[in-house]
PDB file of C-alpha atoms in Angstrom:
ATOM      1  CA  UNK A   5       0.000   0.000   0.000  1.00  0.00           C
ATOM      2  CA  UNK A   6       1.382   3.379  -0.992  1.00  0.00           C
ATOM      3  CA  UNK A   7       1.932   6.249   1.417  1.00  0.00           C
ATOM      4  CA  UNK A   8      -0.835   8.219  -0.352  1.00  0.00           C
ATOM      5  CA  UNK A   9      -3.322   5.362   0.041  1.00  0.00           C
ATOM      6  CA  UNK A  10      -2.550   5.050   3.748  1.00  0.00           C
ATOM      7  CA  UNK A  11      -3.163   8.794   4.350  1.00  0.00           C
ATOM      8  CA  UNK A  12      -6.461   8.673   2.445  1.00  0.00           C
ATOM      9  CA  UNK A  13      -7.665   5.689   4.455  1.00  0.00           C
ATOM     10  CA  UNK A  14      -6.719   7.390   7.760  1.00  0.00           C
ATOM     11  CA  UNK A  15      -8.611  10.584   6.814  1.00  0.00           C
ATOM     12  CA  UNK A  16     -11.724   8.552   5.987  1.00  0.00           C
ATOM     13  CA  UNK A  17     -11.616   6.867   9.407  1.00  0.00           C
ATOM     14  CA  UNK A  18     -11.330  10.250  11.182  1.00  0.00           C
ATOM     15  CA  UNK A  19     -14.281  11.777   9.271  1.00  0.00           C
ATOM     16  CA  UNK A  20     -16.409   8.720   9.998  1.00  0.00           C
ATOM     17  CA  UNK A  21     -15.661   9.031  13.733  1.00  0.00           C
ATOM     18  CA  UNK A  22     -16.612  12.732  13.781  1.00  0.00           C
ATOM     19  CA  UNK A  23     -19.920  12.041  12.003  1.00  0.00           C
ATOM     20  CA  UNK A  24     -20.765   9.241  14.435  1.00  0.00           C
ATOM     21  CA  UNK A  25     -20.050  11.381  17.493  1.00  0.00           C
ATOM     22  CA  UNK A  26     -22.299  14.269  16.264  1.00  0.00           C
ATOM     23  CA  UNK A  27     -25.312  11.915  16.262  1.00  0.00           C
ATOM     24  CA  UNK A  28     -25.069  10.821  19.895  1.00  0.00           C
ATOM     25  CA  UNK A  29     -28.239  10.115  21.857  1.00  0.00           C
ATOM     26  CA  UNK A  30     -27.555  13.160  24.026  1.00  0.00           C
ATOM     27  CA  UNK A  31     -27.770  15.644  21.192  1.00  0.00           C
ATOM     28  CA  UNK A  32     -30.184  13.912  18.835  1.00  0.00           C
ATOM     29  CA  UNK A  33     -29.406  12.940  15.286  1.00  0.00           C
ATOM     30  CA  UNK A  34     -30.294  14.211  11.852  1.00  0.00           C
ATOM     31  CA  UNK A  35     -32.944  11.490  11.585  1.00  0.00           C
ATOM     32  CA  UNK A  36     -34.818  13.131  14.505  1.00  0.00           C
ATOM     33  CA  UNK A  37     -35.085  16.789  13.631  1.00  0.00           C
ATOM     34  CA  UNK A  38     -35.219  19.483  16.279  1.00  0.00           C
ATOM     35  CA  UNK A  39     -38.239  21.725  16.901  1.00  0.00           C
ATOM     36  CA  UNK A  40     -38.139  24.856  14.749  1.00  0.00           C
ATOM     37  CA  UNK A  41     -39.741  28.295  14.382  1.00  0.00           C
ATOM     38  CA  UNK A  42     -40.967  28.525  17.975  1.00  0.00           C
ATOM     39  CA  UNK A  43     -43.066  31.579  18.650  1.00  0.00           C
ATOM     40  CA  UNK A  44     -45.233  33.034  21.420  1.00  0.00           C
ATOM     41  CA  UNK A  45     -48.831  33.596  20.351  1.00  0.00           C
ATOM     42  CA  UNK A  46     -50.192  35.006  23.636  1.00  0.00           C
ATOM     43  CA  UNK A  47     -49.150  35.855  27.177  1.00  0.00           C
ATOM     44  CA  UNK A  48     -51.466  36.305  30.164  1.00  0.00           C
ATOM     45  CA  UNK A  49     -50.912  36.610  33.889  1.00  0.00           C
ATOM     46  CA  UNK A  50     -50.825  32.847  34.424  1.00  0.00           C
ATOM     47  CA  UNK A  51     -50.339  31.306  30.969  1.00  0.00           C
ATOM     48  CA  UNK A  52     -48.157  31.430  27.859  1.00  0.00           C
ATOM     49  CA  UNK A  53     -49.164  29.963  24.463  1.00  0.00           C
ATOM     50  CA  UNK A  54     -46.550  28.750  21.955  1.00  0.00           C
ATOM     51  CA  UNK A  55     -46.643  27.638  18.332  1.00  0.00           C
ATOM     52  CA  UNK A  56     -43.829  25.735  16.607  1.00  0.00           C
ATOM     53  CA  UNK A  57     -42.968  23.334  13.786  1.00  0.00           C
ATOM     54  CA  UNK A  58     -42.172  19.694  14.476  1.00  0.00           C
ATOM     55  CA  UNK A  59     -38.797  18.432  13.360  1.00  0.00           C
ATOM     56  CA  UNK A  60     -38.176  15.604  10.938  1.00  0.00           C
ATOM     57  CA  UNK A  61     -39.718  12.305  12.147  1.00  0.00           C
ATOM     58  CA  UNK A  62     -40.806  13.832  15.485  1.00  0.00           C
ATOM     59  CA  UNK A  63     -44.222  12.562  16.582  1.00  0.00           C
ATOM     60  CA  UNK A  64     -44.457  14.517  19.849  1.00  0.00           C
ATOM     61  CA  UNK A  65     -42.741  17.299  21.770  1.00  0.00           C
ATOM     62  CA  UNK A  66     -41.446  17.340  25.333  1.00  0.00           C
ATOM     63  CA  UNK A  67     -41.522  20.767  27.013  1.00  0.00           C
ATOM     64  CA  UNK A  68     -39.683  21.357  30.270  1.00  0.00           C
ATOM     65  CA  UNK A  69     -40.028  24.685  32.053  1.00  0.00           C
ATOM     66  CA  UNK A  70     -39.201  26.464  35.284  1.00  0.00           C
ATOM     67  CA  UNK A  71     -38.067  29.770  36.714  1.00  0.00           C
ATOM     68  CA  UNK A  72     -35.353  31.402  34.645  1.00  0.00           C
ATOM     69  CA  UNK A  73     -32.013  29.797  35.424  1.00  0.00           C
ATOM     70  CA  UNK A  74     -33.428  26.475  36.620  1.00  0.00           C
ATOM     71  CA  UNK A  75     -31.290  23.380  35.958  1.00  0.00           C
ATOM     72  CA  UNK A  76     -32.587  21.294  33.054  1.00  0.00           C
ATOM     73  CA  UNK A  77     -33.969  18.045  34.415  1.00  0.00           C
ATOM     74  CA  UNK A  78     -35.425  19.673  37.526  1.00  0.00           C
ATOM     75  CA  UNK A  79     -38.319  21.553  35.901  1.00  0.00           C
ATOM     76  CA  UNK A  80     -41.940  20.740  35.137  1.00  0.00           C
ATOM     77  CA  UNK A  81     -42.379  18.497  32.093  1.00  0.00           C
ATOM     78  CA  UNK A  82     -45.306  18.142  29.725  1.00  0.00           C
ATOM     79  CA  UNK A  83     -45.602  16.222  26.444  1.00  0.00           C
ATOM     80  CA  UNK A  84     -47.838  17.147  23.517  1.00  0.00           C
ATOM     81  CA  UNK A  85     -48.507  15.901  19.984  1.00  0.00           C
ATOM     82  CA  UNK A  86     -49.815  19.329  18.941  1.00  0.00           C
ATOM     83  CA  UNK A  87     -47.842  22.181  17.455  1.00  0.00           C
ATOM     84  CA  UNK A  88     -49.788  24.735  19.479  1.00  0.00           C
ATOM     85  CA  UNK A  89     -49.687  24.500  23.249  1.00  0.00           C
ATOM     86  CA  UNK A  90     -50.743  26.587  26.238  1.00  0.00           C
ATOM     87  CA  UNK A  91     -48.823  26.275  29.488  1.00  0.00           C
ATOM     88  CA  UNK A  92     -50.932  27.472  32.405  1.00  0.00           C
ATOM     89  CA  UNK A  93     -50.821  27.627  36.194  1.00  0.00           C
ATOM     90  CA  UNK A  94     -47.879  30.025  35.968  1.00  0.00           C
ATOM     91  CA  UNK A  95     -47.397  32.955  38.314  1.00  0.00           C
ATOM     92  CA  UNK A  96     -48.017  36.569  37.288  1.00  0.00           C
ATOM     93  CA  UNK A  97     -45.071  38.838  36.445  1.00  0.00           C
ATOM     94  CA  UNK A  98     -42.656  35.891  36.622  1.00  0.00           C
ATOM     95  CA  UNK A  99     -39.860  34.997  34.190  1.00  0.00           C
ATOM     96  CA  UNK A 100     -39.506  31.408  32.924  1.00  0.00           C
ATOM     97  CA  UNK A 101     -37.203  29.328  30.698  1.00  0.00           C
ATOM     98  CA  UNK A 102     -38.592  26.673  28.320  1.00  0.00           C
ATOM     99  CA  UNK A 103     -36.835  23.685  26.706  1.00  0.00           C
ATOM    100  CA  UNK A 104     -38.430  22.083  23.613  1.00  0.00           C
ATOM    101  CA  UNK A 105     -37.331  18.580  22.577  1.00  0.00           C
ATOM    102  CA  UNK A 106     -38.744  16.603  19.649  1.00  0.00           C
ATOM    103  CA  UNK A 107     -39.407  12.931  20.376  1.00  0.00           C
ATOM    104  CA  UNK A 108     -39.145  10.476  17.492  1.00  0.00           C
ATOM    105  CA  UNK A 109     -39.301   7.219  19.440  1.00  0.00           C
ATOM    106  CA  UNK A 110     -38.837   5.838  22.931  1.00  0.00           C
ATOM    107  CA  UNK A 111     -35.090   5.823  22.352  1.00  0.00           C
ATOM    108  CA  UNK A 112     -34.539   8.780  20.054  1.00  0.00           C
ATOM    109  CA  UNK A 113     -34.881  12.468  20.818  1.00  0.00           C
ATOM    110  CA  UNK A 114     -33.885  15.551  18.865  1.00  0.00           C
ATOM    111  CA  UNK A 115     -31.580  18.313  19.962  1.00  0.00           C
ATOM    112  CA  UNK A 116     -33.175  20.540  22.605  1.00  0.00           C
ATOM    113  CA  UNK A 117     -34.137  24.113  21.751  1.00  0.00           C
ATOM    114  CA  UNK A 118     -34.270  26.662  24.583  1.00  0.00           C
ATOM    115  CA  UNK A 119     -36.561  29.683  24.869  1.00  0.00           C
ATOM    116  CA  UNK A 120     -35.145  31.932  27.571  1.00  0.00           C
ATOM    117  CA  UNK A 121     -36.563  34.576  29.893  1.00  0.00           C
ATOM    118  CA  UNK A 122     -40.216  34.812  28.908  1.00  0.00           C
ATOM    119  CA  UNK A 123     -42.230  36.808  31.453  1.00  0.00           C
ATOM    120  CA  UNK A 124     -45.911  36.378  32.240  1.00  0.00           C
ATOM    121  CA  UNK A 125     -48.234  39.359  32.338  1.00  0.00           C
ATOM    122  CA  UNK A 126     -49.172  41.354  35.444  1.00  0.00           C
ATOM    123  CA  UNK A 127     -51.867  40.135  37.801  1.00  0.00           C
ATOM    124  CA  UNK A 128     -55.504  40.955  37.102  1.00  0.00           C
ATOM    125  CA  UNK A 129     -56.205  40.609  40.821  1.00  0.00           C
ATOM    126  CA  UNK A 130     -54.819  43.835  42.251  1.00  0.00           C
ATOM    127  CA  UNK A 131     -57.238  44.637  45.094  1.00  0.00           C
ATOM    128  CA  UNK A 132     -56.863  43.946  48.813  1.00  0.00           C
ATOM    129  CA  UNK A 133     -58.528  41.216  50.869  1.00  0.00           C
ATOM    130  CA  UNK A 134     -59.862  42.135  54.331  1.00  0.00           C
ATOM    131  CA  UNK A 135     -60.807  39.896  57.250  1.00  0.00           C
ATOM    132  CA  UNK A 136     -62.571  40.282  60.600  1.00  0.00           C
ATOM    133  CA  UNK A 137     -62.638  37.605  63.285  1.00  0.00           C
ATOM    134  CA  UNK A 138     -65.175  36.465  65.867  1.00  0.00           C
ATOM    135  CA  UNK A 139     -65.877  33.334  67.883  1.00  0.00           C
ATOM    136  CA  UNK A 140     -69.051  31.553  68.867  1.00  0.00           C
ATOM    137  CA  UNK A 141     -67.117  28.532  70.103  1.00  0.00           C
ATOM    138  CA  UNK A 142     -63.908  28.085  72.053  1.00  0.00           C
ATOM    139  CA  UNK A 143     -62.645  25.591  69.433  1.00  0.00           C
ATOM    140  CA  UNK A 144     -63.330  27.489  66.188  1.00  0.00           C
ATOM    141  CA  UNK A 145     -62.854  30.926  64.635  1.00  0.00           C
ATOM    142  CA  UNK A 146     -65.275  32.542  62.188  1.00  0.00           C
ATOM    143  CA  UNK A 147     -63.739  34.866  59.605  1.00  0.00           C
ATOM    144  CA  UNK A 148     -65.746  37.403  57.592  1.00  0.00           C
ATOM    145  CA  UNK A 149     -64.011  38.251  54.307  1.00  0.00           C
ATOM    146  CA  UNK A 150     -64.241  41.118  51.839  1.00  0.00           C
ATOM    147  CA  UNK A 151     -62.371  42.447  48.807  1.00  0.00           C
ATOM    148  CA  UNK A 152     -62.196  46.048  47.689  1.00  0.00           C
ATOM    149  CA  UNK A 153     -62.094  45.410  43.930  1.00  0.00           C
ATOM    150  CA  UNK A 154     -65.082  43.471  42.490  1.00  0.00           C
ATOM    151  CA  UNK A 155     -66.214  40.068  43.763  1.00  0.00           C
ATOM    152  CA  UNK A 156     -63.571  37.318  43.747  1.00  0.00           C
ATOM    153  CA  UNK A 157     -64.371  33.681  43.070  1.00  0.00           C
ATOM    154  CA  UNK A 158     -63.113  32.662  46.502  1.00  0.00           C
ATOM    155  CA  UNK A 159     -60.540  33.404  49.205  1.00  0.00           C
ATOM    156  CA  UNK A 160     -57.471  31.529  50.367  1.00  0.00           C
ATOM    157  CA  UNK A 161     -56.285  31.543  53.975  1.00  0.00           C
ATOM    158  CA  UNK A 162     -53.081  30.147  55.423  1.00  0.00           C
ATOM    159  CA  UNK A 163     -52.765  30.078  59.203  1.00  0.00           C
ATOM    160  CA  UNK A 164     -50.584  28.838  62.019  1.00  0.00           C
ATOM    161  CA  UNK A 165     -49.389  29.861  65.456  1.00  0.00           C
ATOM    162  CA  UNK A 166     -47.954  33.366  65.551  1.00  0.00           C
ATOM    163  CA  UNK A 167     -44.592  33.672  63.808  1.00  0.00           C
ATOM    164  CA  UNK A 168     -44.907  30.712  61.432  1.00  0.00           C
ATOM    165  CA  UNK A 169     -43.347  31.063  57.970  1.00  0.00           C
ATOM    166  CA  UNK A 170     -45.790  31.580  55.115  1.00  0.00           C
ATOM    167  CA  UNK A 171     -45.896  28.350  53.118  1.00  0.00           C
ATOM    168  CA  UNK A 172     -45.541  26.107  56.167  1.00  0.00           C
ATOM    169  CA  UNK A 173     -48.997  26.691  57.666  1.00  0.00           C
ATOM    170  CA  UNK A 174     -52.422  25.142  57.093  1.00  0.00           C
ATOM    171  CA  UNK A 175     -54.101  26.394  53.912  1.00  0.00           C
ATOM    172  CA  UNK A 176     -57.878  26.438  53.385  1.00  0.00           C
ATOM    173  CA  UNK A 177     -60.175  28.236  50.966  1.00  0.00           C
ATOM    174  CA  UNK A 178     -63.807  29.266  50.842  1.00  0.00           C
ATOM    175  CA  UNK A 179     -64.524  27.329  47.634  1.00  0.00           C
ATOM    176  CA  UNK A 180     -65.106  24.269  49.845  1.00  0.00           C
ATOM    177  CA  UNK A 181     -67.732  26.022  51.984  1.00  0.00           C
ATOM    178  CA  UNK A 182     -71.233  27.318  51.305  1.00  0.00           C
ATOM    179  CA  UNK A 183     -70.332  30.993  51.148  1.00  0.00           C
ATOM    180  CA  UNK A 184     -67.378  32.691  49.475  1.00  0.00           C
ATOM    181  CA  UNK A 185     -67.500  35.473  52.033  1.00  0.00           C
ATOM    182  CA  UNK A 186     -66.857  33.696  55.312  1.00  0.00           C
ATOM    183  CA  UNK A 187     -65.062  30.642  56.565  1.00  0.00           C
ATOM    184  CA  UNK A 188     -64.940  28.723  59.839  1.00  0.00           C
ATOM    185  CA  UNK A 189     -61.588  27.417  61.049  1.00  0.00           C
ATOM    186  CA  UNK A 190     -62.086  24.432  63.343  1.00  0.00           C
ATOM    187  CA  UNK A 191     -59.834  22.665  65.849  1.00  0.00           C
ATOM    188  CA  UNK A 192     -58.130  25.824  67.070  1.00  0.00           C
ATOM    189  CA  UNK A 193     -56.578  26.073  70.533  1.00  0.00           C
ATOM    190  CA  UNK A 194     -57.986  28.414  73.218  1.00  0.00           C
ATOM    191  CA  UNK A 195     -56.025  31.416  74.433  1.00  0.00           C
ATOM    192  CA  UNK A 196     -53.546  31.097  71.544  1.00  0.00           C
ATOM    193  CA  UNK A 197     -52.236  33.751  69.166  1.00  0.00           C
ATOM    194  CA  UNK A 198     -52.463  32.859  65.464  1.00  0.00           C
ATOM    195  CA  UNK A 199     -51.320  34.543  62.266  1.00  0.00           C
ATOM    196  CA  UNK A 200     -53.770  34.433  59.362  1.00  0.00           C
ATOM    197  CA  UNK A 201     -52.695  35.276  55.790  1.00  0.00           C
ATOM    198  CA  UNK A 202     -55.668  36.139  53.571  1.00  0.00           C
ATOM    199  CA  UNK A 203     -55.877  36.696  49.803  1.00  0.00           C
ATOM    200  CA  UNK A 204     -58.503  36.689  47.049  1.00  0.00           C
ATOM    201  CA  UNK A 205     -58.638  34.458  43.965  1.00  0.00           C
ATOM    202  CA  UNK A 206     -60.358  36.696  41.456  1.00  0.00           C
ATOM    203  CA  UNK A 207     -61.209  34.061  38.833  1.00  0.00           C
ATOM    204  CA  UNK A 208     -61.449  30.357  39.627  1.00  0.00           C
ATOM    205  CA  UNK A 209     -60.261  29.544  36.089  1.00  0.00           C
ATOM    206  CA  UNK A 210     -56.892  31.117  36.959  1.00  0.00           C
ATOM    207  CA  UNK A 211     -56.153  30.006  40.552  1.00  0.00           C
ATOM    208  CA  UNK A 212     -52.588  31.334  40.429  1.00  0.00           C
ATOM    209  CA  UNK A 213     -53.783  34.885  39.752  1.00  0.00           C
ATOM    210  CA  UNK A 214     -54.391  36.154  43.264  1.00  0.00           C
ATOM    211  CA  UNK A 215     -54.171  39.316  45.304  1.00  0.00           C
ATOM    212  CA  UNK A 216     -51.262  39.682  47.690  1.00  0.00           C
ATOM    213  CA  UNK A 217     -51.508  37.986  51.063  1.00  0.00           C
ATOM    214  CA  UNK A 218     -52.536  40.271  53.933  1.00  0.00           C
ATOM    215  CA  UNK A 219     -51.451  39.220  57.428  1.00  0.00           C
ATOM    216  CA  UNK A 220     -53.781  39.353  60.443  1.00  0.00           C
ATOM    217  CA  UNK A 221     -52.957  38.344  64.010  1.00  0.00           C
ATOM    218  CA  UNK A 222     -55.718  37.102  66.302  1.00  0.00           C
ATOM    219  CA  UNK A 223     -55.703  35.679  69.844  1.00  0.00           C
ATOM    220  CA  UNK A 224     -58.398  33.105  70.528  1.00  0.00           C
ATOM    221  CA  UNK A 225     -60.594  33.221  73.581  1.00  0.00           C
ATOM    222  CA  UNK A 226     -59.855  31.065  76.614  1.00  0.00           C
ATOM    223  CA  UNK A 227     -61.448  27.697  77.261  1.00  0.00           C
ATOM    224  CA  UNK A 228     -63.956  29.374  79.600  1.00  0.00           C
ATOM    225  CA  UNK A 229     -64.656  32.910  78.297  1.00  0.00           C
ATOM    226  CA  UNK A 230     -66.280  35.624  80.348  1.00  0.00           C
ATOM    227  CA  UNK A 231     -69.862  36.768  79.712  1.00  0.00           C
ATOM    228  CA  UNK A 232     -70.382  40.047  77.913  1.00  0.00           C
ATOM    229  CA  UNK A 233     -73.065  42.630  77.083  1.00  0.00           C
ATOM    230  CA  UNK A 234     -73.973  43.261  80.727  1.00  0.00           C
ATOM    231  CA  UNK A 235     -77.084  45.347  81.357  1.00  0.00           C
ATOM    232  CA  UNK A 236     -79.572  46.267  84.077  1.00  0.00           C
ATOM    233  CA  UNK A 237     -82.960  47.967  84.358  1.00  0.00           C
ATOM    234  CA  UNK A 238     -85.560  48.762  87.038  1.00  0.00           C
ATOM    235  CA  UNK A 239     -88.687  46.631  86.873  1.00  0.00           C
ATOM    236  CA  UNK A 240     -90.627  48.543  89.513  1.00  0.00           C
ATOM    237  CA  UNK A 241     -90.247  50.887  92.467  1.00  0.00           C
ATOM    238  CA  UNK A 242     -87.397  53.178  93.358  1.00  0.00           C
ATOM    239  CA  UNK A 243     -84.647  53.438  95.901  1.00  0.00           C
ATOM    240  CA  UNK A 244     -85.129  56.132  98.543  1.00  0.00           C
ATOM    241  CA  UNK A 245     -83.455  54.536 101.538  1.00  0.00           C
ATOM    242  CA  UNK A 246     -82.628  51.028 102.686  1.00  0.00           C
ATOM    243  CA  UNK A 247     -84.357  48.496 100.418  1.00  0.00           C
ATOM    244  CA  UNK A 248     -85.782  49.798  97.193  1.00  0.00           C
ATOM    245  CA  UNK A 249     -86.496  48.923  93.567  1.00  0.00           C
ATOM    246  CA  UNK A 250     -86.980  45.565  91.916  1.00  0.00           C
ATOM    247  CA  UNK A 251     -84.106  45.387  89.433  1.00  0.00           C
ATOM    248  CA  UNK A 252     -83.156  42.932  86.666  1.00  0.00           C
ATOM    249  CA  UNK A 253     -79.546  42.118  85.808  1.00  0.00           C
ATOM    250  CA  UNK A 254     -78.702  40.348  82.524  1.00  0.00           C
ATOM    251  CA  UNK A 255     -75.760  39.381  80.265  1.00  0.00           C
ATOM    252  CA  UNK A 256     -74.946  37.445  77.097  1.00  0.00           C
ATOM    253  CA  UNK A 257     -72.896  34.320  76.533  1.00  0.00           C
ATOM    254  CA  UNK A 258     -72.029  33.073  73.037  1.00  0.00           C
ATOM    255  CA  UNK A 259     -69.835  30.071  73.760  1.00  0.00           C
ATOM    256  CA  UNK A 260     -72.152  27.230  74.664  1.00  0.00           C
ATOM    257  CA  UNK A 261     -74.020  26.735  77.913  1.00  0.00           C
ATOM    258  CA  UNK A 262     -72.029  27.001  81.169  1.00  0.00           C
ATOM    259  CA  UNK A 263     -72.951  24.907  84.185  1.00  0.00           C
ATOM    260  CA  UNK A 264     -73.886  28.133  85.996  1.00  0.00           C
ATOM    261  CA  UNK A 265     -73.115  31.835  86.467  1.00  0.00           C
ATOM    262  CA  UNK A 266     -71.963  33.598  89.610  1.00  0.00           C
ATOM    263  CA  UNK A 267     -73.315  37.129  90.108  1.00  0.00           C
ATOM    264  CA  UNK A 268     -71.783  39.496  92.637  1.00  0.00           C
ATOM    265  CA  UNK A 269     -73.320  42.854  93.516  1.00  0.00           C
ATOM    266  CA  UNK A 270     -71.066  45.447  95.147  1.00  0.00           C
ATOM    267  CA  UNK A 271     -71.091  48.848  96.772  1.00  0.00           C
ATOM    268  CA  UNK A 272     -68.970  51.683  95.453  1.00  0.00           C
ATOM    269  CA  UNK A 273     -65.294  50.690  95.207  1.00  0.00           C
ATOM    270  CA  UNK A 274     -65.673  47.040  96.245  1.00  0.00           C
ATOM    271  CA  UNK A 275     -64.211  44.141  94.263  1.00  0.00           C
ATOM    272  CA  UNK A 276     -66.220  41.015  93.331  1.00  0.00           C
ATOM    273  CA  UNK A 277     -66.119  37.995  95.616  1.00  0.00           C
ATOM    274  CA  UNK A 278     -67.292  34.380  95.417  1.00  0.00           C
ATOM    275  CA  UNK A 279     -68.694  34.595  98.951  1.00  0.00           C
ATOM    276  CA  UNK A 280     -69.845  38.137  99.694  1.00  0.00           C
ATOM    277  CA  UNK A 281     -73.136  39.194  98.043  1.00  0.00           C
ATOM    278  CA  UNK A 282     -72.627  36.376  95.486  1.00  0.00           C
ATOM    279  CA  UNK A 283     -75.522  34.519  93.872  1.00  0.00           C
ATOM    280  CA  UNK A 284     -75.602  31.542  91.508  1.00  0.00           C
ATOM    281  CA  UNK A 285     -77.984  31.063  88.585  1.00  0.00           C
ATOM    282  CA  UNK A 286     -78.206  28.907  85.467  1.00  0.00           C
ATOM    283  CA  UNK A 287     -79.996  31.673  83.545  1.00  0.00           C
ATOM    284  CA  UNK A 288     -78.577  34.634  81.615  1.00  0.00           C
ATOM    285  CA  UNK A 289     -80.036  36.998  84.183  1.00  0.00           C
ATOM    286  CA  UNK A 290     -81.231  37.426  87.731  1.00  0.00           C
ATOM    287  CA  UNK A 291     -83.834  39.683  89.423  1.00  0.00           C
ATOM    288  CA  UNK A 292     -83.559  41.288  92.858  1.00  0.00           C
ATOM    289  CA  UNK A 293     -86.754  42.375  94.614  1.00  0.00           C
ATOM    290  CA  UNK A 294     -86.368  45.350  96.954  1.00  0.00           C
ATOM    291  CA  UNK A 295     -82.700  45.613  96.080  1.00  0.00           C
ATOM    292  CA  UNK A 296     -80.317  47.059  98.679  1.00  0.00           C
ATOM    293  CA  UNK A 297     -79.939  50.720  97.780  1.00  0.00           C
ATOM    294  CA  UNK A 298     -76.207  50.961  98.423  1.00  0.00           C
ATOM    295  CA  UNK A 299     -75.398  48.366  95.770  1.00  0.00           C
ATOM    296  CA  UNK A 300     -74.093  50.324  92.801  1.00  0.00           C
ATOM    297  CA  UNK A 301     -72.730  47.747  90.350  1.00  0.00           C
ATOM    298  CA  UNK A 302     -72.591  44.065  89.527  1.00  0.00           C
ATOM    299  CA  UNK A 303     -70.074  41.540  88.154  1.00  0.00           C
ATOM    300  CA  UNK A 304     -70.749  38.137  86.606  1.00  0.00           C
ATOM    301  CA  UNK A 305     -68.605  35.144  85.658  1.00  0.00           C
ATOM    302  CA  UNK A 306     -69.278  31.829  83.921  1.00  0.00           C
ATOM    303  CA  UNK A 307     -68.715  28.464  85.587  1.00  0.00           C
ATOM    304  CA  UNK A 308     -68.023  26.212  82.603  1.00  0.00           C
ATOM    305  CA  UNK A 309     -68.775  22.552  82.047  1.00  0.00           C
ATOM    306  CA  UNK A 310     -65.053  21.716  82.112  1.00  0.00           C
ATOM    307  CA  UNK A 311     -64.800  22.817  85.740  1.00  0.00           C
ATOM    308  CA  UNK A 312     -63.107  26.142  84.960  1.00  0.00           C
ATOM    309  CA  UNK A 313     -64.480  29.555  85.793  1.00  0.00           C
ATOM    310  CA  UNK A 314     -64.082  32.624  83.637  1.00  0.00           C
ATOM    311  CA  UNK A 315     -62.700  35.956  84.737  1.00  0.00           C
ATOM    312  CA  UNK A 316     -65.196  38.434  86.164  1.00  0.00           C
ATOM    313  CA  UNK A 317     -67.052  40.534  83.611  1.00  0.00           C
ATOM    314  CA  UNK A 318     -67.920  44.037  84.845  1.00  0.00           C
ATOM    315  CA  UNK A 319     -68.493  46.178  86.650  1.00  0.00           C
ATOM    316  CA  UNK A 320     -71.794  47.316  85.255  1.00  0.00           C
ATOM    317  CA  UNK A 321     -72.912  50.427  87.176  1.00  0.00           C
ATOM    318  CA  UNK A 322     -76.569  51.109  87.942  1.00  0.00           C
TER     319      UNK A 322
END
């Protein structure tokens, strides 16, 4: 073999090796053409629509996406056989990267094409959610909700003990309850401070398009709350000296039915006592006939079914 023939044969071997390496399974080969002419047809607050042309022999397309700069292989993946696709459930005003890969068979993929730094539109849910709290039970909290910009589809609430990190709490929403404008949180602890984060979902078709979370802090009532709304009125007679008018004392209690109430009537400057001028009743009121004229105020406390007693409510002055 001549020297010229040997050099020609060696060059052919080198070219063959280069061609083989360019068609590796990592990069895709010429027989599985890459996706081409990718374009964005529409952008909204939570979705982006693409159109593209399939490569040679590709029967479907794998799309992987995530926040700009994410590592390929760690994103969200979807596969489609269409050349027009909408990717939804994105976040408003957020920038994403997209990788498009043509799939020709279970063992053959095309070269990946990257679309970088595409940003979703601004939120359409720009109002503020408001919340007010009240309790009719020691183990639950009722929350009234409102929104200052139209009527949202529902509200989301995340809560936990005060100081918890948003994202690590318990999340609930009003779409699972009868009304979109209030929610009841059950299994809460008495005499505990909670943080509540509240936001509106303006359109249920776009659950990622929400208002900003607003934080509220609320301390629950104790396991045996005090009565409230104390009042008193004269039924008959008047007080001139000594014993006088027939007077009714009443109060409200919104947290179940206590075993009893203790009522204490006092003269000016005295503090309530369980033994001095103290009376027990199971009703939300008591009447004194010919009431002692020097009594000027009353206190009341609840004696709960769990054996605890509330703090004194009052004084209510006559």
